[in-house]
């Protein structure tokens, strides 16, 4: 009865106080809170003017009114009840304690606001796949994977560090086990390791609100990498011909398995180790030496070029040039050297420097500019190399014709007149003309013309043409008139007058002379008297019997009649081959066989494209009758024979400055007109 009386009295007292104006109320209510798993949690609750029953609920479930909360071994209520303090304690906090809690004054009908208890689970130390030592290959992209497992709350953040510095470039991945919970968490670090990463330590850290400092897991990189090569040369700068040693050093994991050497991309045979010795030359300046080192992972190479000092080497020769008068000319040549050689230009035989550099320019050239030009480079520091290269400048101009010295002739004897022609381009023809006619080649009556190249001229002037006019049986008029030797090319025309000198008369005796003229196949210019009388006739020209009552020479003079060149023009390797015939008016006709076709084939030249003006005249040609051609000047093609000796110039004949003609392949000129 007494036990029932006490609660009743308390209720009565509460009612009496309520009637007095004081009512129960909360002095302190619980708030949301966070507790670490295994720690202690305290939810405060204080009531004023209330001495009744106080209890706590968990997610709406009453925990009981006793202070020790029987049935909840980790829960209890603490505080001074008389003063209204009723705090709920939980220790140690477990995951199941995460709930909503309320403090209730049941007899007063009071309920506190709900307080949410959050239980935090700190993350465990993460795991790096492949650790604690991860093997990678340098230069090959790879991934490092860090994984955190367990029921960490909240989900942890995974971070990567190297040498205390946080790394970027990671990929985060989270796996859900079931709704509301998380399973493993992964972070992937992508990197392309290099040789400097060998032995490096990487740290993966898992951190969250439950463990702000986080937990770390470290791994070490064990790196495999191809060789890292350094190549040196000693000495690096050398003179041509000196020895040089190349040293190839490499670090590699796994170790080096082989060396290969190359120069300018081509393997150096026999070179296998880390050292190579060579003798330097100019090629090492532009063809680097390379060393390739290999191991099981791969290979790498390095190259270096030597600073080789060498003398000038000619790379491009100057080319001959042919230009017209008034045009510009230029020569170019290229020399290679280290240091760069100094190039100068001079004329052949003259030390005066005309210019420097790879190109020589000659503006508006004249005949005096023709000749050989020299491109010269001085030897280098080593004293090696250097030299000169020449090229010829040919200045195209109208022909220059010079009369050559001719021997005097006897009346009614043979005579020879000659002229020297310099011309570039080669003339269309060399024509001899006199009072009653002209002749470019072949024979006409008493006259025969031969034109052939001369030998090399003086001072590098080049070859020229010699034209010879042979006269058989001179007449009085031949000594009193002049003969004109003229030539024409596309740039103009030139000519010279030649006169025939007369020799004092020789004693004559009347006799019958036998004159043999060698055939065109004979390689000599004339035969001796013994050969004329006794030699075999199968390779000689026909014997012509002539009875000249008015021309009887002594034996010496008779021998001269056998040489139509009169013995004054000595020609090496060129024969004057004549066959006798009778020309119009009873004159002695001496036409040579045609070089342009088989025997008996008429040879002629169409003059119409050159000059188609003056009335035609008739020229006699052996075995072909008469040939109509323009008069007084005509041009014909000719075939150049092989080179002969230098001509005899008349006194005070100025040298011709033009470079002239290419050497022909034909043996001589003989064209019938």
Coordinates of C-alpha atoms in Angstrom, one line a residue, residues 70-615:
X70 CA 18.5 -3.7 -18.3
X71 CA 18.7 -5.7 -21.5
X72 CA 20.9 -3.0 -23.1
X73 CA 24.3 -3.9 -21.8
X74 CA 26.1 -1.0 -23.5
X75 CA 23.4 1.6 -22.7
X76 CA 22.7 3.5 -19.5
X77 CA 21.1 6.7 -18.2
X78 CA 23.3 9.0 -16.2
X79 CA 23.0 12.3 -14.4
X80 CA 21.3 13.8 -11.3
X81 CA 17.7 12.8 -11.5
X82 CA 16.7 15.3 -8.8
X83 CA 18.0 18.1 -10.9
X84 CA 16.3 16.7 -14.0
X85 CA 19.5 15.3 -15.8
X86 CA 18.8 12.1 -17.8
X87 CA 21.7 11.6 -20.4
X88 CA 21.9 8.5 -22.5
X89 CA 25.3 6.8 -22.8
X90 CA 26.4 4.2 -25.3
X91 CA 29.8 2.4 -25.1
X92 CA 31.4 1.1 -27.1
X93 CA 29.5 2.3 -30.2
X94 CA 28.7 -0.3 -32.8
X95 CA 27.2 -0.1 -36.2
X96 CA 23.8 -1.1 -34.9
X97 CA 23.7 1.9 -32.6
X98 CA 23.3 4.2 -35.6
X99 CA 19.6 5.2 -35.1
X100 CA 17.2 8.1 -34.1
X101 CA 16.9 8.7 -30.3
X102 CA 14.3 10.6 -28.3
X103 CA 14.1 11.6 -24.6
X104 CA 10.5 11.3 -23.2
X105 CA 8.8 12.5 -20.0
X106 CA 6.0 10.1 -20.2
X107 CA 3.9 11.4 -17.3
X108 CA 4.1 15.0 -18.6
X109 CA 3.6 13.9 -22.2
X110 CA 6.8 15.5 -23.3
X111 CA 9.1 14.2 -26.2
X112 CA 12.4 15.7 -27.2
X113 CA 13.3 16.3 -30.8
X114 CA 14.8 13.2 -32.4
X115 CA 18.6 13.0 -32.5
X116 CA 20.4 11.0 -35.1
X117 CA 23.4 9.1 -34.1
X118 CA 25.8 8.5 -37.0
X119 CA 28.4 5.8 -36.5
X120 CA 31.6 6.3 -38.5
X121 CA 33.8 3.4 -39.5
X122 CA 37.4 4.4 -40.3
X123 CA 38.9 2.8 -43.4
X124 CA 41.4 0.0 -43.3
X125 CA 44.9 0.3 -44.9
X126 CA 44.5 0.0 -48.7
X127 CA 46.0 -2.7 -50.8
X128 CA 48.1 -1.9 -54.0
X129 CA 47.9 -4.7 -56.5
X130 CA 51.3 -6.3 -57.2
X131 CA 52.9 -4.7 -54.1
X132 CA 55.0 -4.2 -52.1
X133 CA 57.3 -4.3 -55.2
X134 CA 55.8 -3.6 -58.6
X135 CA 57.8 -4.4 -61.7
X136 CA 57.2 -2.1 -64.8
X137 CA 58.9 -1.5 -68.1
X138 CA 60.3 2.0 -68.8
X139 CA 58.6 3.8 -71.6
X140 CA 55.6 1.4 -71.5
X141 CA 52.3 3.0 -70.1
X142 CA 51.1 1.2 -67.0
X143 CA 48.5 1.4 -64.2
X144 CA 48.9 1.2 -60.4
X145 CA 45.7 0.0 -58.7
X146 CA 44.9 0.8 -55.1
X147 CA 41.9 -0.9 -53.4
X148 CA 40.2 -0.3 -50.1
X149 CA 37.8 -3.0 -48.7
X150 CA 35.4 -3.3 -45.7
X151 CA 32.5 -1.3 -44.4
X152 CA 34.2 2.0 -43.9
X153 CA 31.7 4.8 -43.3
X154 CA 31.7 7.1 -45.1
X155 CA 33.3 5.8 -48.3
X156 CA 37.0 6.6 -48.1
X157 CA 38.9 8.7 -50.6
X158 CA 42.1 7.1 -52.1
X159 CA 45.0 9.4 -52.8
X160 CA 48.5 8.8 -54.5
X161 CA 51.7 10.4 -53.3
X162 CA 55.3 10.3 -54.3
X163 CA 58.0 11.9 -52.1
X164 CA 55.2 13.6 -50.1
X165 CA 53.7 15.2 -53.2
X166 CA 50.2 14.3 -54.3
X167 CA 50.0 13.0 -57.8
X168 CA 47.3 13.8 -60.3
X169 CA 46.0 11.7 -63.2
X170 CA 44.2 9.1 -61.1
X171 CA 40.9 7.4 -61.9
X172 CA 38.5 6.7 -59.0
X173 CA 36.1 3.7 -59.1
X174 CA 33.5 2.6 -56.5
X175 CA 31.7 -0.8 -56.3
X176 CA 28.3 -1.0 -54.6
X177 CA 27.6 -4.3 -52.8
X178 CA 24.0 -3.6 -51.9
X179 CA 21.8 -0.6 -51.6
X180 CA 23.0 1.7 -48.9
X181 CA 26.3 0.0 -48.4
X182 CA 29.6 0.0 -50.3
X183 CA 32.1 -2.6 -51.1
X184 CA 35.6 -2.3 -52.4
X185 CA 36.8 1.1 -53.6
X186 CA 39.6 1.4 -56.2
X187 CA 41.8 4.2 -57.5
X188 CA 44.0 3.7 -60.6
X189 CA 47.1 5.8 -61.2
X190 CA 48.2 5.9 -64.9
X191 CA 51.8 6.6 -65.6
X192 CA 54.6 6.0 -68.2
X193 CA 57.6 5.2 -66.1
X194 CA 61.1 6.2 -67.1
X195 CA 64.5 5.1 -66.0
X196 CA 64.5 7.7 -63.2
X197 CA 61.5 6.0 -61.6
X198 CA 63.5 2.8 -60.8
X199 CA 63.4 2.3 -57.0
X200 CA 60.9 5.1 -56.5
X201 CA 58.3 4.7 -53.7
X202 CA 54.6 5.4 -54.3
X203 CA 52.1 5.7 -51.5
X204 CA 48.3 5.0 -51.6
X205 CA 46.3 6.7 -48.8
X206 CA 42.8 5.9 -47.7
X207 CA 41.2 8.7 -45.8
X208 CA 37.7 9.7 -44.7
X209 CA 35.8 11.8 -42.1
X210 CA 36.2 8.8 -39.7
X211 CA 40.0 9.0 -40.2
X212 CA 41.1 12.4 -41.6
X213 CA 44.8 11.5 -41.4
X214 CA 44.1 8.3 -43.4
X215 CA 46.0 5.0 -43.6
X216 CA 48.9 4.5 -46.1
X217 CA 50.2 1.6 -48.1
X218 CA 53.6 2.1 -49.8
X219 CA 55.0 0.2 -52.8
X220 CA 58.4 0.3 -54.6
X221 CA 58.9 0.4 -58.4
X222 CA 61.3 -2.2 -59.8
X223 CA 61.9 -0.9 -63.3
X224 CA 63.1 -2.7 -66.4
X225 CA 64.2 -0.2 -69.1
X226 CA 66.1 -0.3 -72.3
X227 CA 69.7 1.2 -72.3
X228 CA 70.2 4.9 -71.6
X229 CA 73.1 5.8 -73.8
X230 CA 75.7 8.5 -73.8
X231 CA 78.2 8.9 -76.6
X232 CA 81.3 11.0 -76.5
X233 CA 84.3 11.5 -78.9
X234 CA 87.8 12.4 -77.9
X235 CA 88.9 14.8 -79.3
X236 CA 85.7 16.3 -80.6
X237 CA 87.5 18.7 -83.0
X238 CA 90.3 17.2 -85.1
X239 CA 92.3 17.8 -88.2
X240 CA 91.8 15.4 -91.1
X241 CA 94.0 12.4 -90.7
X242 CA 94.1 12.4 -86.9
X243 CA 92.8 9.5 -84.7
X244 CA 89.5 9.8 -82.8
X245 CA 88.1 7.5 -80.0
X246 CA 84.4 7.2 -79.5
X247 CA 83.1 5.9 -76.1
X248 CA 79.6 4.5 -75.8
X249 CA 78.3 4.3 -72.2
X250 CA 74.9 2.9 -71.2
X251 CA 72.8 2.0 -68.1
X252 CA 70.2 -0.7 -68.5
X253 CA 67.9 -3.1 -66.6
X254 CA 68.3 -5.9 -67.4
X255 CA 72.0 -5.6 -68.3
X256 CA 73.3 -4.7 -71.8
X257 CA 73.5 -7.5 -74.3
X258 CA 75.2 -5.9 -77.3
X259 CA 76.7 -2.9 -79.1
X260 CA 76.4 -1.8 -82.8
X261 CA 78.3 1.0 -84.5
X262 CA 77.3 2.9 -87.7
X263 CA 78.6 5.8 -89.7
X264 CA 76.2 7.8 -91.8
X265 CA 73.6 5.0 -91.4
X266 CA 76.0 2.3 -92.6
X267 CA 77.2 -0.4 -90.2
X268 CA 80.9 -0.2 -89.1
X269 CA 82.0 -3.8 -89.7
X270 CA 84.0 -5.4 -86.9
X271 CA 83.0 -2.9 -84.2
X272 CA 81.3 -4.7 -81.3
X273 CA 82.3 -3.2 -78.0
X274 CA 81.7 0.1 -76.2
X275 CA 84.7 1.8 -77.9
X276 CA 85.5 2.7 -81.5
X277 CA 88.7 4.2 -82.9
X278 CA 88.8 5.8 -86.3
X279 CA 91.0 8.1 -88.5
X280 CA 89.0 11.3 -89.1
X281 CA 88.3 12.5 -92.7
X282 CA 85.9 15.0 -94.3
X283 CA 83.1 12.5 -94.3
X284 CA 82.8 12.5 -90.5
X285 CA 81.6 16.1 -90.7
X286 CA 78.3 15.2 -92.5
X287 CA 78.1 11.5 -91.6
X288 CA 77.6 11.2 -87.8
X289 CA 78.8 8.1 -85.9
X290 CA 76.1 6.3 -83.9
X291 CA 76.2 3.7 -81.2
X292 CA 73.2 1.4 -80.6
X293 CA 73.0 -0.5 -77.3
X294 CA 70.5 -3.4 -76.7
X295 CA 69.2 -5.5 -73.8
X296 CA 66.2 -7.8 -73.3
X297 CA 63.7 -4.9 -73.0
X298 CA 64.8 -2.9 -76.1
X299 CA 67.5 -0.8 -77.6
X300 CA 68.6 2.9 -77.8
X301 CA 71.2 4.7 -79.8
X302 CA 73.0 8.1 -79.8
X303 CA 75.0 9.8 -82.5
X304 CA 77.5 12.5 -82.8
X305 CA 79.3 14.3 -85.6
X306 CA 82.9 15.3 -85.5
X307 CA 84.2 18.8 -86.2
X308 CA 86.8 17.7 -88.8
X309 CA 88.9 20.4 -90.3
X310 CA 89.9 19.5 -93.9
X311 CA 91.1 21.3 -97.0
X312 CA 89.0 22.2 -99.9
X313 CA 87.4 19.5 -102.0
X314 CA 85.9 20.3 -105.5
X315 CA 82.3 19.3 -105.6
X316 CA 81.0 21.0 -108.8
X317 CA 83.3 21.9 -111.7
X318 CA 82.6 25.0 -113.8
X319 CA 81.0 24.2 -117.1
X320 CA 82.2 25.6 -120.5
X321 CA 80.0 28.4 -121.9
X322 CA 79.3 29.7 -125.3
X323 CA 77.6 33.1 -125.6
X324 CA 77.1 35.7 -128.2
X325 CA 78.9 39.0 -128.1
X326 CA 77.2 41.5 -125.8
X327 CA 75.5 38.8 -123.7
X328 CA 76.2 38.1 -120.0
X329 CA 78.2 35.0 -119.0
X330 CA 78.7 33.3 -115.6
X331 CA 80.6 30.4 -114.2
X332 CA 79.9 28.5 -111.0
X333 CA 82.0 26.1 -109.0
X334 CA 81.6 24.6 -105.5
X335 CA 84.3 23.7 -103.0
X336 CA 83.7 22.0 -99.7
X337 CA 85.9 22.4 -96.8
X338 CA 86.1 23.1 -93.0
X339 CA 86.5 25.9 -92.4
X340 CA 84.8 27.1 -95.6
X341 CA 87.5 27.7 -98.2
X342 CA 88.1 31.0 -99.9
X343 CA 87.4 30.7 -103.7
X344 CA 88.9 33.1 -106.2
X345 CA 88.6 33.4 -110.0
X346 CA 91.3 34.3 -112.4
X347 CA 92.1 33.9 -116.1
X348 CA 94.4 31.2 -117.2
X349 CA 97.9 32.5 -117.2
X350 CA 97.0 35.6 -115.3
X351 CA 97.3 36.1 -111.5
X352 CA 94.8 39.0 -111.4
X353 CA 91.8 38.1 -109.2
X354 CA 88.6 38.7 -111.1
X355 CA 86.2 37.8 -108.3
X356 CA 85.6 35.6 -105.2
X357 CA 82.9 33.3 -104.2
X358 CA 81.2 30.4 -106.0
X359 CA 80.1 32.4 -109.0
X360 CA 81.9 34.6 -111.5
X361 CA 79.7 36.9 -113.6
X362 CA 80.9 38.6 -116.7
X363 CA 78.4 41.2 -118.0
X364 CA 78.2 42.0 -121.7
X365 CA 81.2 40.0 -122.9
X366 CA 83.3 40.9 -125.9
X367 CA 85.8 39.0 -128.0
X368 CA 88.6 39.9 -125.5
X369 CA 86.7 38.0 -122.7
X370 CA 87.1 34.6 -124.5
X371 CA 89.5 32.2 -123.0
X372 CA 89.9 29.9 -120.0
X373 CA 88.8 30.9 -116.5
X374 CA 90.2 29.3 -113.3
X375 CA 88.2 28.6 -110.1
X376 CA 90.8 28.2 -107.3
X377 CA 90.6 27.3 -103.6
X378 CA 93.5 27.5 -101.2
X379 CA 94.6 24.5 -99.1
X380 CA 93.1 24.3 -95.6
X381 CA 94.8 24.4 -92.2
X382 CA 96.0 20.8 -92.6
X383 CA 97.8 21.7 -95.8
X384 CA 95.7 19.2 -97.7
X385 CA 93.2 19.7 -100.5
X386 CA 92.8 22.8 -102.6
X387 CA 93.4 23.2 -106.3
X388 CA 91.9 24.7 -109.4
X389 CA 89.4 23.9 -112.1
X390 CA 89.1 25.6 -115.5
X391 CA 86.3 26.3 -117.9
X392 CA 86.4 27.9 -121.3
X393 CA 84.3 30.8 -122.4
X394 CA 83.6 30.9 -126.1
X395 CA 82.4 34.2 -127.4
X396 CA 80.4 33.8 -130.6
X397 CA 81.2 36.5 -133.2
X398 CA 81.5 37.0 -136.9
X399 CA 84.4 35.2 -138.5
X400 CA 87.9 36.7 -138.4
X401 CA 89.9 35.8 -141.6
X402 CA 93.7 36.2 -141.7
X403 CA 95.9 35.7 -144.7
X404 CA 98.7 33.3 -144.2
X405 CA 102.1 33.5 -145.8
X406 CA 102.2 31.8 -149.2
X407 CA 105.3 30.8 -151.2
X408 CA 105.9 32.6 -154.5
X409 CA 105.1 30.5 -157.6
X410 CA 106.5 30.1 -161.1
X411 CA 104.5 31.2 -164.1
X412 CA 102.5 28.2 -165.4
X413 CA 103.6 26.3 -162.4
X414 CA 101.5 25.2 -159.3
X415 CA 100.7 27.7 -156.6
X416 CA 99.0 27.7 -153.2
X417 CA 97.2 30.4 -151.3
X418 CA 96.0 29.9 -147.7
X419 CA 94.0 31.8 -145.1
X420 CA 93.2 31.2 -141.4
X421 CA 89.6 31.5 -140.2
X422 CA 88.6 31.9 -136.6
X423 CA 84.9 31.7 -136.0
X424 CA 82.3 30.6 -133.4
X425 CA 79.9 29.3 -134.3
X426 CA 81.6 27.5 -137.1
X427 CA 81.1 29.2 -140.5
X428 CA 78.7 27.9 -143.0
X429 CA 81.5 27.9 -145.6
X430 CA 84.9 29.3 -146.5
X431 CA 84.7 30.8 -150.0
X432 CA 87.6 31.9 -152.3
X433 CA 86.6 34.4 -154.9
X434 CA 88.5 36.2 -157.7
X435 CA 87.7 38.3 -160.8
X436 CA 85.9 35.7 -162.8
X437 CA 84.7 33.2 -160.2
X438 CA 84.5 31.8 -156.8
X439 CA 85.0 28.4 -155.2
X440 CA 84.0 27.0 -151.7
X441 CA 85.2 23.5 -152.1
X442 CA 86.3 21.0 -154.7
X443 CA 87.7 22.1 -158.0
X444 CA 86.9 24.5 -160.8
X445 CA 89.2 24.6 -163.8
X446 CA 92.7 25.4 -162.6
X447 CA 91.5 25.9 -159.1
X448 CA 91.0 23.5 -156.2
X449 CA 89.9 24.4 -152.6
X450 CA 90.5 22.4 -149.4
X451 CA 89.4 23.4 -145.9
X452 CA 90.3 21.6 -142.7
X453 CA 90.8 22.3 -139.0
X454 CA 94.1 23.8 -137.7
X455 CA 95.8 22.7 -134.6
X456 CA 95.3 24.4 -131.2
X457 CA 95.9 28.1 -131.4
X458 CA 98.1 30.2 -129.2
X459 CA 97.0 31.4 -125.7
X460 CA 94.1 29.0 -125.5
X461 CA 92.3 30.5 -128.5
X462 CA 91.2 27.0 -129.6
X463 CA 91.1 25.4 -133.0
X464 CA 90.6 27.3 -136.2
X465 CA 90.1 26.5 -139.9
X466 CA 92.7 26.7 -142.6
X467 CA 91.4 27.0 -146.2
X468 CA 93.9 26.4 -149.1
X469 CA 93.4 27.5 -152.7
X470 CA 95.5 25.4 -155.1
X471 CA 96.2 26.9 -158.6
X472 CA 97.4 24.5 -161.3
X473 CA 99.2 26.3 -164.1
X474 CA 99.4 29.9 -163.0
X475 CA 98.8 32.6 -165.5
X476 CA 100.0 36.2 -165.7
X477 CA 96.7 37.5 -164.3
X478 CA 97.0 35.4 -161.1
X479 CA 100.0 37.5 -160.1
X480 CA 98.3 40.8 -160.7
X481 CA 94.9 40.3 -159.1
X482 CA 93.9 39.5 -155.5
X483 CA 92.1 36.5 -154.2
X484 CA 89.5 37.0 -151.5
X485 CA 89.1 34.4 -148.7
X486 CA 85.8 35.0 -146.9
X487 CA 83.7 33.2 -144.3
X488 CA 80.2 33.7 -142.9
X489 CA 78.2 32.4 -139.8
X490 CA 74.9 33.5 -138.3
X491 CA 76.5 36.5 -136.7
X492 CA 78.1 38.0 -139.7
X493 CA 80.9 37.8 -142.3
X494 CA 84.6 38.4 -142.5
X495 CA 87.3 38.2 -145.2
X496 CA 90.9 38.9 -146.2
X497 CA 92.7 39.5 -149.5
X498 CA 95.5 37.2 -150.5
X499 CA 97.9 37.9 -153.3
X500 CA 100.2 35.5 -155.2
X501 CA 103.9 36.3 -155.3
X502 CA 105.9 35.5 -158.4
X503 CA 109.2 33.5 -158.5
X504 CA 111.9 34.1 -161.0
X505 CA 111.7 31.9 -164.1
X506 CA 113.6 28.6 -164.1
X507 CA 115.5 27.0 -167.1
X508 CA 113.2 24.9 -169.3
X509 CA 113.8 21.9 -171.5
X510 CA 111.3 20.3 -173.7
X511 CA 110.5 16.8 -172.5
X512 CA 107.5 14.6 -171.8
X513 CA 106.5 14.6 -168.2
X514 CA 104.8 11.8 -166.4
X515 CA 102.7 13.1 -163.5
X516 CA 101.0 10.6 -161.1
X517 CA 98.4 11.9 -158.7
X518 CA 97.8 9.6 -155.6
X519 CA 94.3 8.4 -155.0
X520 CA 92.2 9.6 -152.1
X521 CA 92.9 6.5 -150.1
X522 CA 96.6 7.3 -149.9
X523 CA 97.5 8.8 -146.5
X524 CA 100.5 10.9 -147.6
X525 CA 100.5 14.4 -149.2
X526 CA 103.0 13.5 -152.0
X527 CA 105.3 10.7 -153.1
X528 CA 109.0 10.7 -153.7
X529 CA 110.3 10.5 -157.3
X530 CA 111.4 6.9 -157.0
X531 CA 107.9 5.8 -155.9
X532 CA 106.4 7.8 -158.8
X533 CA 108.5 5.9 -161.4
X534 CA 108.6 2.3 -160.1
X535 CA 105.9 1.7 -157.5
X536 CA 103.0 -0.7 -158.0
X537 CA 99.9 0.9 -159.6
X538 CA 97.2 -1.0 -157.8
X539 CA 96.9 1.7 -155.1
X540 CA 97.9 4.8 -157.1
X541 CA 96.0 7.3 -159.2
X542 CA 96.1 7.3 -163.0
X543 CA 99.3 8.3 -164.9
X544 CA 98.6 11.3 -167.1
X545 CA 100.9 11.9 -170.1
X546 CA 101.2 15.6 -170.8
X547 CA 103.3 17.2 -173.5
X548 CA 103.9 20.8 -172.7
X549 CA 106.1 22.5 -175.3
X550 CA 105.8 25.7 -173.4
X551 CA 106.3 24.2 -169.9
X552 CA 109.4 22.0 -169.6
X553 CA 110.9 22.1 -166.1
X554 CA 114.2 20.6 -164.9
X555 CA 114.1 17.6 -162.7
X556 CA 113.7 19.6 -159.5
X557 CA 110.9 21.6 -160.9
X558 CA 109.3 18.6 -162.4
X559 CA 109.1 16.9 -159.0
X560 CA 107.4 20.0 -157.6
X561 CA 104.6 19.6 -160.1
X562 CA 103.7 16.3 -158.5
X563 CA 102.7 18.2 -155.2
X564 CA 99.7 20.5 -155.8
X565 CA 100.5 22.2 -152.5
X566 CA 103.8 23.3 -154.0
X567 CA 105.7 21.8 -150.9
X568 CA 105.1 24.9 -148.8
X569 CA 102.2 23.8 -146.7
X570 CA 103.2 20.8 -144.6
X571 CA 100.1 19.0 -143.3
X572 CA 100.4 16.2 -140.7
X573 CA 98.1 13.3 -141.3
X574 CA 96.3 15.1 -144.3
X575 CA 96.8 14.1 -147.9
X576 CA 96.0 16.2 -150.9
X577 CA 94.5 13.6 -153.2
X578 CA 93.9 14.7 -156.8
X579 CA 92.7 13.0 -160.0
X580 CA 93.3 14.7 -163.3
X581 CA 90.6 15.8 -165.6
X582 CA 90.2 18.3 -168.4
X583 CA 88.2 21.4 -167.6
X584 CA 86.5 23.8 -169.9
X585 CA 88.9 25.8 -172.1
X586 CA 91.7 23.1 -172.0
X587 CA 92.8 24.0 -168.4
X588 CA 94.1 21.3 -166.1
X589 CA 91.3 20.1 -163.8
X590 CA 92.3 18.4 -160.5
X591 CA 89.1 17.3 -158.6
X592 CA 89.5 15.2 -155.5
X593 CA 87.4 12.2 -154.8
X594 CA 84.2 12.9 -152.8
X595 CA 84.2 12.1 -149.1
X596 CA 80.5 12.3 -148.9
X597 CA 79.6 9.2 -150.9
X598 CA 80.9 6.3 -152.9
X599 CA 83.1 6.8 -155.9
X600 CA 81.2 8.2 -158.8
X601 CA 78.4 9.7 -156.7
X602 CA 77.8 13.3 -157.7
X603 CA 78.4 15.7 -154.7
X604 CA 76.6 19.0 -154.7
X605 CA 75.2 21.6 -152.2
X606 CA 72.0 23.5 -152.5
X607 CA 73.0 27.2 -152.3
X608 CA 69.5 28.6 -152.5
X609 CA 68.9 28.8 -148.7
X610 CA 72.0 31.0 -148.4
X611 CA 71.9 33.4 -151.3
X612 CA 69.4 33.4 -154.0
X613 CA 70.2 36.5 -155.9
X614 CA 72.7 37.0 -158.7
X615 CA 72.5 35.3 -162.1

